[in-house]
Short mmCIF file of C-alpha atoms in Angstrom, two decimals:
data_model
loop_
_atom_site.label_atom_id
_atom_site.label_comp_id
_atom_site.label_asym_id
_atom_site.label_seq_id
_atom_site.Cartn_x
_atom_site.Cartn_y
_atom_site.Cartn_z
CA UNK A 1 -8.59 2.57 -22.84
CA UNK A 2 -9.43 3.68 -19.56
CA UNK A 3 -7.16 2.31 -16.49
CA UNK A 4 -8.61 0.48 -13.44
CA UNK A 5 -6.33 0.62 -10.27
CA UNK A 6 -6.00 -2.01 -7.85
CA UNK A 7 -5.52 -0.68 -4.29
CA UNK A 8 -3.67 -2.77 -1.79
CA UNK A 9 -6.37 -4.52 -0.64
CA UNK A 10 -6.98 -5.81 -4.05
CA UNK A 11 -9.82 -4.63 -5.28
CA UNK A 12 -10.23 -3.39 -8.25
CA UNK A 13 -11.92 0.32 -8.84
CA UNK A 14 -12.82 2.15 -12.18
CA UNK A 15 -11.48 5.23 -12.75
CA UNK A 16 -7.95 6.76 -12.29
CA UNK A 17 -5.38 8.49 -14.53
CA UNK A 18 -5.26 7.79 -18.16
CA UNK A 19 -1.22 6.58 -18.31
CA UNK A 20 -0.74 2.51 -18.49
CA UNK A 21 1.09 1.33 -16.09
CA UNK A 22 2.59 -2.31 -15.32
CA UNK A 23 3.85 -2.17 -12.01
CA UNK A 24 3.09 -0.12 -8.26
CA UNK A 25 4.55 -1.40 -5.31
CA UNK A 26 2.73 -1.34 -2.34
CA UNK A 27 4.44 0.33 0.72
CA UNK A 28 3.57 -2.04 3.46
CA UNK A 29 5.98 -5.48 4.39
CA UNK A 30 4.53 -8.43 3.72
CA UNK A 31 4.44 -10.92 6.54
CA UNK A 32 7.02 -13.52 6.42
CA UNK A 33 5.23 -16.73 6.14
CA UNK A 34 6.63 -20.31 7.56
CA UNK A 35 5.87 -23.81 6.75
CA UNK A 36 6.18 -27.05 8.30
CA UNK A 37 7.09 -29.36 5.66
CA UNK A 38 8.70 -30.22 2.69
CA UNK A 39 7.67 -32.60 0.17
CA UNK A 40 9.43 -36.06 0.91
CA UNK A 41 10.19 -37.35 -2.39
CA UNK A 42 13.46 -36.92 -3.77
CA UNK A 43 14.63 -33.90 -1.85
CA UNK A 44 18.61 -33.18 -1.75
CA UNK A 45 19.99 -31.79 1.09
CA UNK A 46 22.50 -29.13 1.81
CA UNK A 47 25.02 -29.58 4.44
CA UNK A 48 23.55 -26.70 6.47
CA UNK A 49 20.11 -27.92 6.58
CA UNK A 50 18.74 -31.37 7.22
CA UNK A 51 15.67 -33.10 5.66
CA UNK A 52 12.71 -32.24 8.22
CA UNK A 53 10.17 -35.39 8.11
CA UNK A 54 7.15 -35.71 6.65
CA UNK A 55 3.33 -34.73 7.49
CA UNK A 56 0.68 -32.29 6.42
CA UNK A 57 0.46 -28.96 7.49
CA UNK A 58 -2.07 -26.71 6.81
CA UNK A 59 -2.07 -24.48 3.70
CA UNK A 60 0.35 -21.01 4.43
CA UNK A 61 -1.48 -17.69 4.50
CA UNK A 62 -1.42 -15.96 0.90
CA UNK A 63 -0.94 -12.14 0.68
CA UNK A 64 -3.95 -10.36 -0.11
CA UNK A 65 -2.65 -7.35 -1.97
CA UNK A 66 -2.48 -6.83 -5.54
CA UNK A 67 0.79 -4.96 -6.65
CA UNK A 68 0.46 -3.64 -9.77
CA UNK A 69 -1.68 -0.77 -11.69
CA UNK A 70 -3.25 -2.52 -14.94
CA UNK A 71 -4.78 -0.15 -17.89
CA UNK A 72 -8.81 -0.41 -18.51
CA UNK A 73 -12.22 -1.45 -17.00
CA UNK A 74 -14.44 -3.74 -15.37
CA UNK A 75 -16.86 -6.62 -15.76
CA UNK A 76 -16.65 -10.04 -16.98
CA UNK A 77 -17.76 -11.99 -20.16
CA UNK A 78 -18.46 -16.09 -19.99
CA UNK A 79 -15.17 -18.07 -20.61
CA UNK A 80 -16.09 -21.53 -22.04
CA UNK A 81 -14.54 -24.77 -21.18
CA UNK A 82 -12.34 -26.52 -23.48
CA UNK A 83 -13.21 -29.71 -25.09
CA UNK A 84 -11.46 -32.78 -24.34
CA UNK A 85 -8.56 -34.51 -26.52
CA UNK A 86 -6.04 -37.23 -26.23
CA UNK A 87 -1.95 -36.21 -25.91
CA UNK A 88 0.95 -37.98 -26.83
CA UNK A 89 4.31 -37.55 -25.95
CA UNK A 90 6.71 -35.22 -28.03
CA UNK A 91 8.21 -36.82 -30.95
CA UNK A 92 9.51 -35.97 -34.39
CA UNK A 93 6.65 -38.10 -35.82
CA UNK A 94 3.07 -37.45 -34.49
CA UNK A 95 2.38 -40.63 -32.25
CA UNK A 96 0.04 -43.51 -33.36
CA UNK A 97 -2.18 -43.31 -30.23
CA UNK A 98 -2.72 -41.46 -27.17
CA UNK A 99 -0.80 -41.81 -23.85
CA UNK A 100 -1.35 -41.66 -20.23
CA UNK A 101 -2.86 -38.28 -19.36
CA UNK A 102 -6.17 -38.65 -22.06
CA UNK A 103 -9.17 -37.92 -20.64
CA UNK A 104 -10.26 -40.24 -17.66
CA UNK A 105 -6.46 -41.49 -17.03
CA UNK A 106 -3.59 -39.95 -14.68
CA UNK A 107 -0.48 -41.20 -14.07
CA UNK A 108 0.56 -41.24 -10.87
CA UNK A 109 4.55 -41.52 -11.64
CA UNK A 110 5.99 -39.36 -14.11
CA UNK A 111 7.82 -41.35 -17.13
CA UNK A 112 11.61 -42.25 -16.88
CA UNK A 113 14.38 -40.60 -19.09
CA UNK A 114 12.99 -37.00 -18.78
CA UNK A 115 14.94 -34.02 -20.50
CA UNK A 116 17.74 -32.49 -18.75
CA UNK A 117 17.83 -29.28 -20.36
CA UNK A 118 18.67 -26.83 -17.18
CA UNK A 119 20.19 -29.31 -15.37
CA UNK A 120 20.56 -33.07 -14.38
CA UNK A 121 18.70 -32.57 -11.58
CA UNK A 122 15.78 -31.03 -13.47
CA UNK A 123 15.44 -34.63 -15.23
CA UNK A 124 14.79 -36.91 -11.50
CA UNK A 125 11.43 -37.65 -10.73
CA UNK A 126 9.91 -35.95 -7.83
CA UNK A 127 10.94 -32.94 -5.62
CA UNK A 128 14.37 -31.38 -6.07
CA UNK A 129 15.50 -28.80 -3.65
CA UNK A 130 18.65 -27.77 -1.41
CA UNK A 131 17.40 -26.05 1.50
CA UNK A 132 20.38 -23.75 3.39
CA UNK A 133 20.55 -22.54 6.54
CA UNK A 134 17.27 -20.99 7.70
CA UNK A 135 15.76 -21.89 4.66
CA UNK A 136 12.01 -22.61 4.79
CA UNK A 137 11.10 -26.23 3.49
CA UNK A 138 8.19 -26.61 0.91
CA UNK A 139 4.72 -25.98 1.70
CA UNK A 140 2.95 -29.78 1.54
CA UNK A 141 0.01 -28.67 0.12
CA UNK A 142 1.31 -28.66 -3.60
CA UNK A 143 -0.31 -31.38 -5.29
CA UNK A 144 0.52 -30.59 -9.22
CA UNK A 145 2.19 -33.37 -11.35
CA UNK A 146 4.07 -30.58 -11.92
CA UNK A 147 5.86 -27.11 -11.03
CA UNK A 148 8.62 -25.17 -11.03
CA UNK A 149 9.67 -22.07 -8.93
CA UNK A 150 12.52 -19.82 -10.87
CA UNK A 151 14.38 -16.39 -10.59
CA UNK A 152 13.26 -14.77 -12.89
CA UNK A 153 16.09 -12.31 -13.19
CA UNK A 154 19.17 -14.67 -13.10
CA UNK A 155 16.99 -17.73 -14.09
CA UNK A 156 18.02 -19.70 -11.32
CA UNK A 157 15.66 -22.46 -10.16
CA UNK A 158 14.80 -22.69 -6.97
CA UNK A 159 12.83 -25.96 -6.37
CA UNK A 160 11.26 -28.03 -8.45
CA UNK A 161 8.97 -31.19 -9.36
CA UNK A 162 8.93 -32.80 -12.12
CA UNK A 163 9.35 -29.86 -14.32
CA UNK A 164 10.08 -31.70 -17.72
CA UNK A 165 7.23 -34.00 -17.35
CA UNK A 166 5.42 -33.60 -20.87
CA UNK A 167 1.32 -32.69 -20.03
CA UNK A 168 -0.75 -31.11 -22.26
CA UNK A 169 -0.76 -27.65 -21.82
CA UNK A 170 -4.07 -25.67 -22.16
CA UNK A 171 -4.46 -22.12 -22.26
CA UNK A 172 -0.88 -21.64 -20.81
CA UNK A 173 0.21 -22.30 -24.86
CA UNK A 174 -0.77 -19.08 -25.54
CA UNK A 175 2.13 -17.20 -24.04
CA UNK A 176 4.26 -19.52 -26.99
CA UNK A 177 1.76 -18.32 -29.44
CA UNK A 178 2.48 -14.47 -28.11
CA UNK A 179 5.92 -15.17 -28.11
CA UNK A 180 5.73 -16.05 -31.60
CA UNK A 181 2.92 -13.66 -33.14
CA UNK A 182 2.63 -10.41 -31.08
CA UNK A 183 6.09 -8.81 -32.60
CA UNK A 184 4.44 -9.15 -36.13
CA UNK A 185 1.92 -6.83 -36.27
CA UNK A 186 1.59 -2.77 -34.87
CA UNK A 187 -1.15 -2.79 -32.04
CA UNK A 188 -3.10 -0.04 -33.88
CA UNK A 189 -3.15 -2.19 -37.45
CA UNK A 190 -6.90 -2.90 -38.08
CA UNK A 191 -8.25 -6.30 -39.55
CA UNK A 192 -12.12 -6.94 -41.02
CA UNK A 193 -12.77 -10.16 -39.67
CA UNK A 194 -14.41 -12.78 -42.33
CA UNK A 195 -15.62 -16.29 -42.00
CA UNK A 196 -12.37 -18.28 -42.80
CA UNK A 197 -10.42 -16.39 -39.27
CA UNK A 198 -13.05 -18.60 -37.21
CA UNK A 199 -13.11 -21.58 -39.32
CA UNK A 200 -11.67 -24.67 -37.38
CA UNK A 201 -12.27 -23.59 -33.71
CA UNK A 202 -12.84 -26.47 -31.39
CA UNK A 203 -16.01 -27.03 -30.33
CA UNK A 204 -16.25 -25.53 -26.38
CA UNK A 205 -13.41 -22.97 -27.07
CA UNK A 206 -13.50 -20.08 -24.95
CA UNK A 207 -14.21 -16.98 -26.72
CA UNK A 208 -14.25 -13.64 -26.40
CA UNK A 209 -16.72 -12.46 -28.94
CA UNK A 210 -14.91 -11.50 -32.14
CA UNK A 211 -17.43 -11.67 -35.13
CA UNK A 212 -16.90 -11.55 -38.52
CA UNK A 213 -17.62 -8.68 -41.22
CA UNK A 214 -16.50 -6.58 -38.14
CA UNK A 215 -13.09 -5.04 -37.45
CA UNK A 216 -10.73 -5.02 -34.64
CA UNK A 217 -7.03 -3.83 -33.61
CA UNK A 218 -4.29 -5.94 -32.89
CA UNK A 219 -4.63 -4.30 -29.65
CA UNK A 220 -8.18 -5.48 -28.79
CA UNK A 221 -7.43 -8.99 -30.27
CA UNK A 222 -4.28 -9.43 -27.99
CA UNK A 223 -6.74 -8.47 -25.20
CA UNK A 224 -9.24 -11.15 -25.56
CA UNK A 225 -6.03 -13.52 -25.81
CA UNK A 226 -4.82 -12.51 -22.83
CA UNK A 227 -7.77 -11.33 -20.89
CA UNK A 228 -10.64 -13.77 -22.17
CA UNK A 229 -8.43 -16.85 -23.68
CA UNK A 230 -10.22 -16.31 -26.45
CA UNK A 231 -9.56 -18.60 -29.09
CA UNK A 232 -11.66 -17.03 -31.40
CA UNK A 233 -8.53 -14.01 -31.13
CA UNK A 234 -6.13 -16.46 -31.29
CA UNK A 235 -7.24 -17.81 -34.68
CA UNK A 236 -7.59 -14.16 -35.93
CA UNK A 237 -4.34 -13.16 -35.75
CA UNK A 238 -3.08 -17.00 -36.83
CA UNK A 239 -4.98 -16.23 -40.31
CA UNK A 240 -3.13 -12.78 -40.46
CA UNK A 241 0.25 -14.69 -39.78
CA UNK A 242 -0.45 -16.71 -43.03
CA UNK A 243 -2.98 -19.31 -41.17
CA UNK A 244 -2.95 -21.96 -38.23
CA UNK A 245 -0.98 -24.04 -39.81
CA UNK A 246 1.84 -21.75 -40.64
CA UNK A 247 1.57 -20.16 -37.55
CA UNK A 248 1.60 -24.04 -35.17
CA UNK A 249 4.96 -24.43 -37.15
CA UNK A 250 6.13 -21.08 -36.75
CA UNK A 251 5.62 -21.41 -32.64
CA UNK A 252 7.43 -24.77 -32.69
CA UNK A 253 10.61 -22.99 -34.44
CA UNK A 254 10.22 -20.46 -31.75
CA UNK A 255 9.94 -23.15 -28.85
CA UNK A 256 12.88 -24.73 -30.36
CA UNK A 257 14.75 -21.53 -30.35
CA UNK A 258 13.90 -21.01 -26.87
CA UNK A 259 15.16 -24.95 -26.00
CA UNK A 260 11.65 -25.31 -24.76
CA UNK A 261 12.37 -29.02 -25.91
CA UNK A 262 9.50 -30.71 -24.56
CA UNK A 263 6.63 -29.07 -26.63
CA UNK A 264 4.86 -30.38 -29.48
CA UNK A 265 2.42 -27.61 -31.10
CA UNK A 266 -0.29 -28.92 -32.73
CA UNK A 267 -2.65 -26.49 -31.97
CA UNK A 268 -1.74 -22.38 -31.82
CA UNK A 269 -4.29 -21.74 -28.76
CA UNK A 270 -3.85 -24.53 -26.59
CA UNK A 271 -6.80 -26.39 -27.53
CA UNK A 272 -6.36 -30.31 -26.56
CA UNK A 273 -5.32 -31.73 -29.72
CA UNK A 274 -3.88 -35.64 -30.06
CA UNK A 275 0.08 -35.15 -29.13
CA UNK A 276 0.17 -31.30 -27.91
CA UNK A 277 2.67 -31.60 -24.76
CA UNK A 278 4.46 -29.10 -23.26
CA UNK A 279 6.26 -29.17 -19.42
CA UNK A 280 6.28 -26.38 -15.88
CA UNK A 281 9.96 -26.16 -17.53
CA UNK A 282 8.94 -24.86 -21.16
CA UNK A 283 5.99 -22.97 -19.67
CA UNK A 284 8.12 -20.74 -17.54
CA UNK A 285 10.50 -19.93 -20.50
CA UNK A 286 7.62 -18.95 -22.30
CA UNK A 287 6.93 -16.72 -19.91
CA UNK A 288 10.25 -15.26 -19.33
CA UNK A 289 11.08 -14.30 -23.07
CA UNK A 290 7.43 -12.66 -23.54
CA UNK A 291 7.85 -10.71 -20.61
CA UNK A 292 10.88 -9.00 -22.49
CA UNK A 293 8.54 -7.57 -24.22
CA UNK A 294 6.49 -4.26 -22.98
CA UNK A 295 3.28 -4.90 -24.63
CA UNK A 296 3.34 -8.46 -23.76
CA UNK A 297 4.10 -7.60 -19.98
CA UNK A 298 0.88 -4.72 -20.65
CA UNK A 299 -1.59 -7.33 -21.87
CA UNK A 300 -0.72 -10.18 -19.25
CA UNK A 301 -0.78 -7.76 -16.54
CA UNK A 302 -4.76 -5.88 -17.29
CA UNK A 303 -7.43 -6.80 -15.25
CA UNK A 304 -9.89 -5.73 -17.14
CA UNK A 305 -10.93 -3.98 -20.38
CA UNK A 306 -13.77 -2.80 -22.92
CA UNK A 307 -13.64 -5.27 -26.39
CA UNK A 308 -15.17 -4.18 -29.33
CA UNK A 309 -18.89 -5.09 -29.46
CA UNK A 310 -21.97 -4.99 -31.97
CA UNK A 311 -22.12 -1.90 -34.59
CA UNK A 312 -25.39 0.53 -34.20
CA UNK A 313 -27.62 1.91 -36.77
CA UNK A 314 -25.55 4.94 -36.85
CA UNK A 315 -22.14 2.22 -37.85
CA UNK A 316 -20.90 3.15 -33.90
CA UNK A 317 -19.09 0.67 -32.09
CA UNK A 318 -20.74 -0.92 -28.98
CA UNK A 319 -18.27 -2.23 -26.45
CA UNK A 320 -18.46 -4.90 -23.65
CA UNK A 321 -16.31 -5.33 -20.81
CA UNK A 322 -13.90 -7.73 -20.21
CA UNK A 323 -11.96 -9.38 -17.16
CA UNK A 324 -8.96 -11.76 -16.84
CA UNK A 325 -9.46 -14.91 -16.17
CA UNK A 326 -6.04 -14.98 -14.04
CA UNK A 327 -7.53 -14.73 -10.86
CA UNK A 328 -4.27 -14.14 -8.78
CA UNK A 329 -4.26 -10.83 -10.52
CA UNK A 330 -8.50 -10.35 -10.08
CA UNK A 331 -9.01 -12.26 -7.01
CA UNK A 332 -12.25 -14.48 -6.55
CA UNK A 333 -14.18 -15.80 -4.27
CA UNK A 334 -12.19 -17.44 -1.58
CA UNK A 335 -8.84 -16.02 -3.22
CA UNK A 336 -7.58 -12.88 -2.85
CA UNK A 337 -5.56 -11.14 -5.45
CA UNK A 338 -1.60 -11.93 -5.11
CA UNK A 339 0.43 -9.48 -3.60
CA UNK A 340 2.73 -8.53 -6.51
CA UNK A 341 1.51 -10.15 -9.05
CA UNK A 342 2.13 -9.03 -12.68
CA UNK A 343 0.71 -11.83 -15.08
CA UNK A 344 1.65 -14.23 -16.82
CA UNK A 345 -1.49 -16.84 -17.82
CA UNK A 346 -3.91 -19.28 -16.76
CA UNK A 347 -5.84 -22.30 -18.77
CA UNK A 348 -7.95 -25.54 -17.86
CA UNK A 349 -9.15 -28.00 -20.09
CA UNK A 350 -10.61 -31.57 -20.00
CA UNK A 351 -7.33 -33.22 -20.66
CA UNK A 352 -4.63 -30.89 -19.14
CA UNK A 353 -7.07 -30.07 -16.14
CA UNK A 354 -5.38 -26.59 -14.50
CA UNK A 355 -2.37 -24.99 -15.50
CA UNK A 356 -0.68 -21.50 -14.62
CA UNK A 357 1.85 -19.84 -14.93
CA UNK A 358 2.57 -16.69 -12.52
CA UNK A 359 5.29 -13.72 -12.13
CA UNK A 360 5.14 -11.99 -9.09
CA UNK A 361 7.61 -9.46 -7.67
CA UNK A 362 7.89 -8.48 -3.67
CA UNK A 363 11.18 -6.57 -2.32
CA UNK A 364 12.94 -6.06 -5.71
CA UNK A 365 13.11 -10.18 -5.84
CA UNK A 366 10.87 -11.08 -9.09
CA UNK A 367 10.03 -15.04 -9.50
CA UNK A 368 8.35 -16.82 -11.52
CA UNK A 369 6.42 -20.48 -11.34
CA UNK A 370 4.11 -22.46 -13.31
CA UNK A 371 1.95 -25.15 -11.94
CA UNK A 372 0.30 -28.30 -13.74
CA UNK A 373 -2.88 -29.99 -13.04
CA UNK A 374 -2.98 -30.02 -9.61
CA UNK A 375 -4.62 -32.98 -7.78
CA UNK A 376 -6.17 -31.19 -4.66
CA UNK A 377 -10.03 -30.91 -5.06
CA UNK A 378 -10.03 -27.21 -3.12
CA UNK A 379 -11.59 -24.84 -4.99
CA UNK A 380 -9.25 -22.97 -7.40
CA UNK A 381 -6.67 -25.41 -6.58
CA UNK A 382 -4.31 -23.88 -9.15
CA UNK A 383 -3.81 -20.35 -8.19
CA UNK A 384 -3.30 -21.49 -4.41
CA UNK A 385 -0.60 -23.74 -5.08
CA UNK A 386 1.26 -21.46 -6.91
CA UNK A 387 0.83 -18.60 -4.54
CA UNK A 388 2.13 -21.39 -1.90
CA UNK A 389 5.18 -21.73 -3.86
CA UNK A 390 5.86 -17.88 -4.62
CA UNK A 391 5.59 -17.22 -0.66
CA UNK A 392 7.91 -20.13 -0.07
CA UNK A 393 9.78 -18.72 -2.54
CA UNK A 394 9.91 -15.14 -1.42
CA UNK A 395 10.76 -16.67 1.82
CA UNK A 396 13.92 -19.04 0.71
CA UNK A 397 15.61 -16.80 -1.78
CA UNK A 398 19.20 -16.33 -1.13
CA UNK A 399 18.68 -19.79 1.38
CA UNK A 400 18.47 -22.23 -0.87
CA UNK A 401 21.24 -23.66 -3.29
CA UNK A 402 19.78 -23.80 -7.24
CA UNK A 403 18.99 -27.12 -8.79
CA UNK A 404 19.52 -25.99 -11.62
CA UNK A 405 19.09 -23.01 -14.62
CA UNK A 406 16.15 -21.29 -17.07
CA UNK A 407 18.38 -21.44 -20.08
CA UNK A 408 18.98 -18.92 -22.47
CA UNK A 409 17.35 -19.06 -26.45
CA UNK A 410 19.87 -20.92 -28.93
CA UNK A 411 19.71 -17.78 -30.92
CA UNK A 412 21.09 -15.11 -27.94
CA UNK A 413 23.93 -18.10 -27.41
CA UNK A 414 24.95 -18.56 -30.85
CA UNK A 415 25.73 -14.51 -30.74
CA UNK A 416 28.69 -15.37 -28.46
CA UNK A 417 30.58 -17.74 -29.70
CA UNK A 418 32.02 -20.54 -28.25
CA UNK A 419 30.99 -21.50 -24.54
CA UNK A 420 32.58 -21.63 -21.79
CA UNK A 421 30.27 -21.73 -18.52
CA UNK A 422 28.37 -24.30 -16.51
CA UNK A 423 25.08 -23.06 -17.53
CA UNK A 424 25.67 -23.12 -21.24
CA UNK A 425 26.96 -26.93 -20.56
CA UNK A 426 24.05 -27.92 -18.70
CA UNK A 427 22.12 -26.65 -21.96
CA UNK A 428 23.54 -28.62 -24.18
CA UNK A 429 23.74 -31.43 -22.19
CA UNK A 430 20.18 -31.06 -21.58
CA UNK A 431 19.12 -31.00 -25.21
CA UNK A 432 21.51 -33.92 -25.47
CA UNK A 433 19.21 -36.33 -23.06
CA UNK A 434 16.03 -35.15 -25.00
CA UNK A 435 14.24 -38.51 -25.58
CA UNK A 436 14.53 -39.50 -29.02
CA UNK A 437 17.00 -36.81 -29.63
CA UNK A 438 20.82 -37.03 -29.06
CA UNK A 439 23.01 -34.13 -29.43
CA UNK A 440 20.44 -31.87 -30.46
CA UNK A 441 22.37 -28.69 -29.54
CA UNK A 442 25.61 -29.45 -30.47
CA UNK A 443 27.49 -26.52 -30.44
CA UNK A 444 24.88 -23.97 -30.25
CA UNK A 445 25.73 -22.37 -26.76
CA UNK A 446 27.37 -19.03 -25.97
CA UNK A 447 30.43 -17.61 -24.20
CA UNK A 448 30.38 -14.44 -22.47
CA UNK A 449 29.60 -10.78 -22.56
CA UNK A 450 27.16 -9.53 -25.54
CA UNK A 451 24.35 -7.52 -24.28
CA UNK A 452 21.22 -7.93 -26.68
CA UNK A 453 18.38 -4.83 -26.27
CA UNK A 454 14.85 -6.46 -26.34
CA UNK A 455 11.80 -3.88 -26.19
CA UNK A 456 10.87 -3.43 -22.83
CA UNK A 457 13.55 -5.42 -21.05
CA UNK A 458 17.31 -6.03 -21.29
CA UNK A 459 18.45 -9.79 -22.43
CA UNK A 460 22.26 -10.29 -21.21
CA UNK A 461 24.71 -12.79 -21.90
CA UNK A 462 27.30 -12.96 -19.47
CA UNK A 463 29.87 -15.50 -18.65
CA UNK A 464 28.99 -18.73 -18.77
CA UNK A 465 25.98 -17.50 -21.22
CA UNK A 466 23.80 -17.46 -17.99
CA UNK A 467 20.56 -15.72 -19.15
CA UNK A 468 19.84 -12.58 -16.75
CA UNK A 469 17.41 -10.07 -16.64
CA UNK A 470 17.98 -6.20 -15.98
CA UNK A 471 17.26 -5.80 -12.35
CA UNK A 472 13.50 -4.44 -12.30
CA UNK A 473 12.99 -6.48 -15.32
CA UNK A 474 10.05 -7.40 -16.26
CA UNK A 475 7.64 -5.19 -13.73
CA UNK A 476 9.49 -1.82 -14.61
CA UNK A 477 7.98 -0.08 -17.66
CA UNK A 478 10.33 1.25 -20.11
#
């Protein structure tokens, strides 16, 4: 697979050396950036900074560099819209009948008793943040239902709104589903694709172009998950994991693990489906345990490829080319590709409108945020809100006070006995206010120092079973 490199200016040229690479920093400072406002409902306070008022200031300037080197080449294939669906809220039983958030609806409050996994503060409605001294306030122009902006490295959340609201999820699923699946199978292990790995796709999926009778590698299939969305991938390598159904149960025992406790799978590539949910909050721990994992951090991070294609008379392999549909790593028109961006995934459906979630790294500070269904009618509303919130970001780290904690996977706590820290509390405590679900954790966090080696990044449990990252983890390949 031939590399394309992105220069500074973010754009992206064929060509280059033949070695994959996830992450090039690009010499030149970026610009700090200032805002005028903060979002007025329910922000804290720290004693060193007051609560500016309220108005509407324009948009912040986004970076226009792309920092990263991706493996492959260029060109683009039609992504299809997803068909619309009903969701209901997360439940052990599958609810009787749709809730706020169907097609044609909104809310415009998010529901009472939300989790508090990660913190109490996590669990108010609105904005939570404690701005320090010299700490920039919020850009106003974030109009998701909901986001979060995280460390990714010490998992420490910086600001948030409503991050455990339960929304349907889209695409954004699919870093659960390569959470789950992509450790399963080598990425040279070839598969001959026949009619029942593309039964039951929803009508509108997007696709890559995977046809059956033909064969592919785990390595081009991951691709069009990643790259395309494809769901036509997604339900290839479901059938090779034993089905869809096998495989939706298998990525709710992994969300579970991961105390993503506000998803309901119902559907293993984020097709609307009657009661799929998931929250900003689960998304981002999604992304934070794939990206532990090199050839997760690979795929999330290409720009572009060449996908399997149409045999010739002489049983050669045509190929097309492919190009992610993240545009804060491809840019578009209007948007310019984000300076340090490294993944993670995008996705936009009827029902859950636009979601993303985004890593980004600038200084040796990596962060990471997810954004849900944004209001704003701008074009590619999405990516600019969350490239608002990683400047901010960039801007207020080491100024702002957490509100609270990405915490760590019940199975990396229950390695370390009994626990003993703040964060490990405000796990269990947090699985403890899951609607419908008291004491769910009991006795499942950690204590302190067992270091666990994951492929491609180094999981830690330290005291107080805080979950933190090596220190160039995830953009660093190892």
């Amino acid at each position: 697979m031939a590399p394309v490199s992105a220069s500074a200016l973010g754009h992206l040229r064929p060509g280059g050396s033949s070695r994959r690479v996830i992450r090039t920093m690009i010499g030149s400072p970026v610009a700090a950036c200032t805002f005028s406002n903060v979002s007025p409902v329910n922000v804290i306070k720290s004693a060193e900074h007051p609560l500016l008022p309220a108005s509407r200031p324009r948009a912040p300037k986004r970076a226009a560099g792309l920092a990263l080197s991706v493996a492959v080449a260029a060109a683009v294939l039609p992504a299809l819209a997803a068909a619309p669906a009903a969701a209901a809220p997360r439940d052990d039983k599958p609810a009787a009948s749709p809730t706020p958030g169907a097609p044609g609806q909104r809310n415009d409050a998010p529901p009472t008793g939300m989790s508090k996994v990660g913190g109490d503060l996590l669990g108010e409605a609105g904005t939570q943040v404690r701005l320090g001294a010299g700490a920039p306030v919020l850009p106003k122009d974030v109009t998701g239902r909901s986001w979060i902006v995280a460390d990714a490295e010490s998992g420490k959340v910086l600001a948030s709104h409503n991050p455990h609201w339960r929304l349907p999820p889209a695409s954004t699923l699919k870093m659960l589903f390569a959470d789950t699946v992509l450790p399963k199978f080598p990425r040279d292990e070839q598969h001959l694709v026949v009619a029942k790995d593309l039964a039951g796709l929803g009508a509108g999926s997007s696709l890559v172009g995977v046809k059956e009778n033909l064969s592919y590698s785990v390595h081009d299939l991951w691709l069009g998950v990643f790259l395309r969305s494809g769901n036509d991938a997604v339900h290839v390598l479901s059938s090779m994991n034993g089905g869809v159904a096998k495989t939706v149960q298998d990525m709710q025992t992994q969300a579970d693990d991961l105390q993503a406790l506000d998803t309901r799978v119902v559907s293993p590539d984020g097709y609307d489906m009657p009661g799929q949910v998931s929250s900003a909050y689960d998304l981002t721990l999604f992304a934070r345990s794939g990206l532990q994992n090199k050839d997760f951090r690979e795929y999330c991070a290409t720009a572009t490829a060449k996908f399997p294609g149409a045999e010739n008379k002489d049983k050669k392999r045509e190929t097309f080319e492919i190009q992610n549909t993240n545009r804060l790593l491809t840019g578009d028109f209007g948007l310019n590709p984000y300076k340090g961006i490294a993944g993670v995934k995008n996705g936009n459906t009827t029902n859950a409108g636009a979601t993303f979630t985004g890593v980004a790294e600038r200084n040796g500070k990596v962060l990471l945020v997810t954004v849900m269904n944004p209001e704003a009618r701008e074009s590619q509303a999405v990516y600019k809100e969350a490239a608002r919130l990683l400047d901010w970001g960039f801007a207020a780290s080491g100024k702002v006070t957490p509100v609270g904690d990405l915490v760590p996977p019940k199975s990396a706590t229950a390695k370390t006995g009994t626990s003993t820290g703040a964060s490990a509390g405000s796990a269990q405590a947090g699985a403890k206010n899951r609607p419908g679900q008291a004491s769910a954790a009991k006795g499942e966090s950690g204590g302190a120092g067992t270091a666990l080696g994951i492929a491609g990044g180094a999981l830690a449990l330290v005291a107080g079973a805080v979950f933190l990252i090596n220190r160039r983890w995830p953009l660093r390949r190892r």
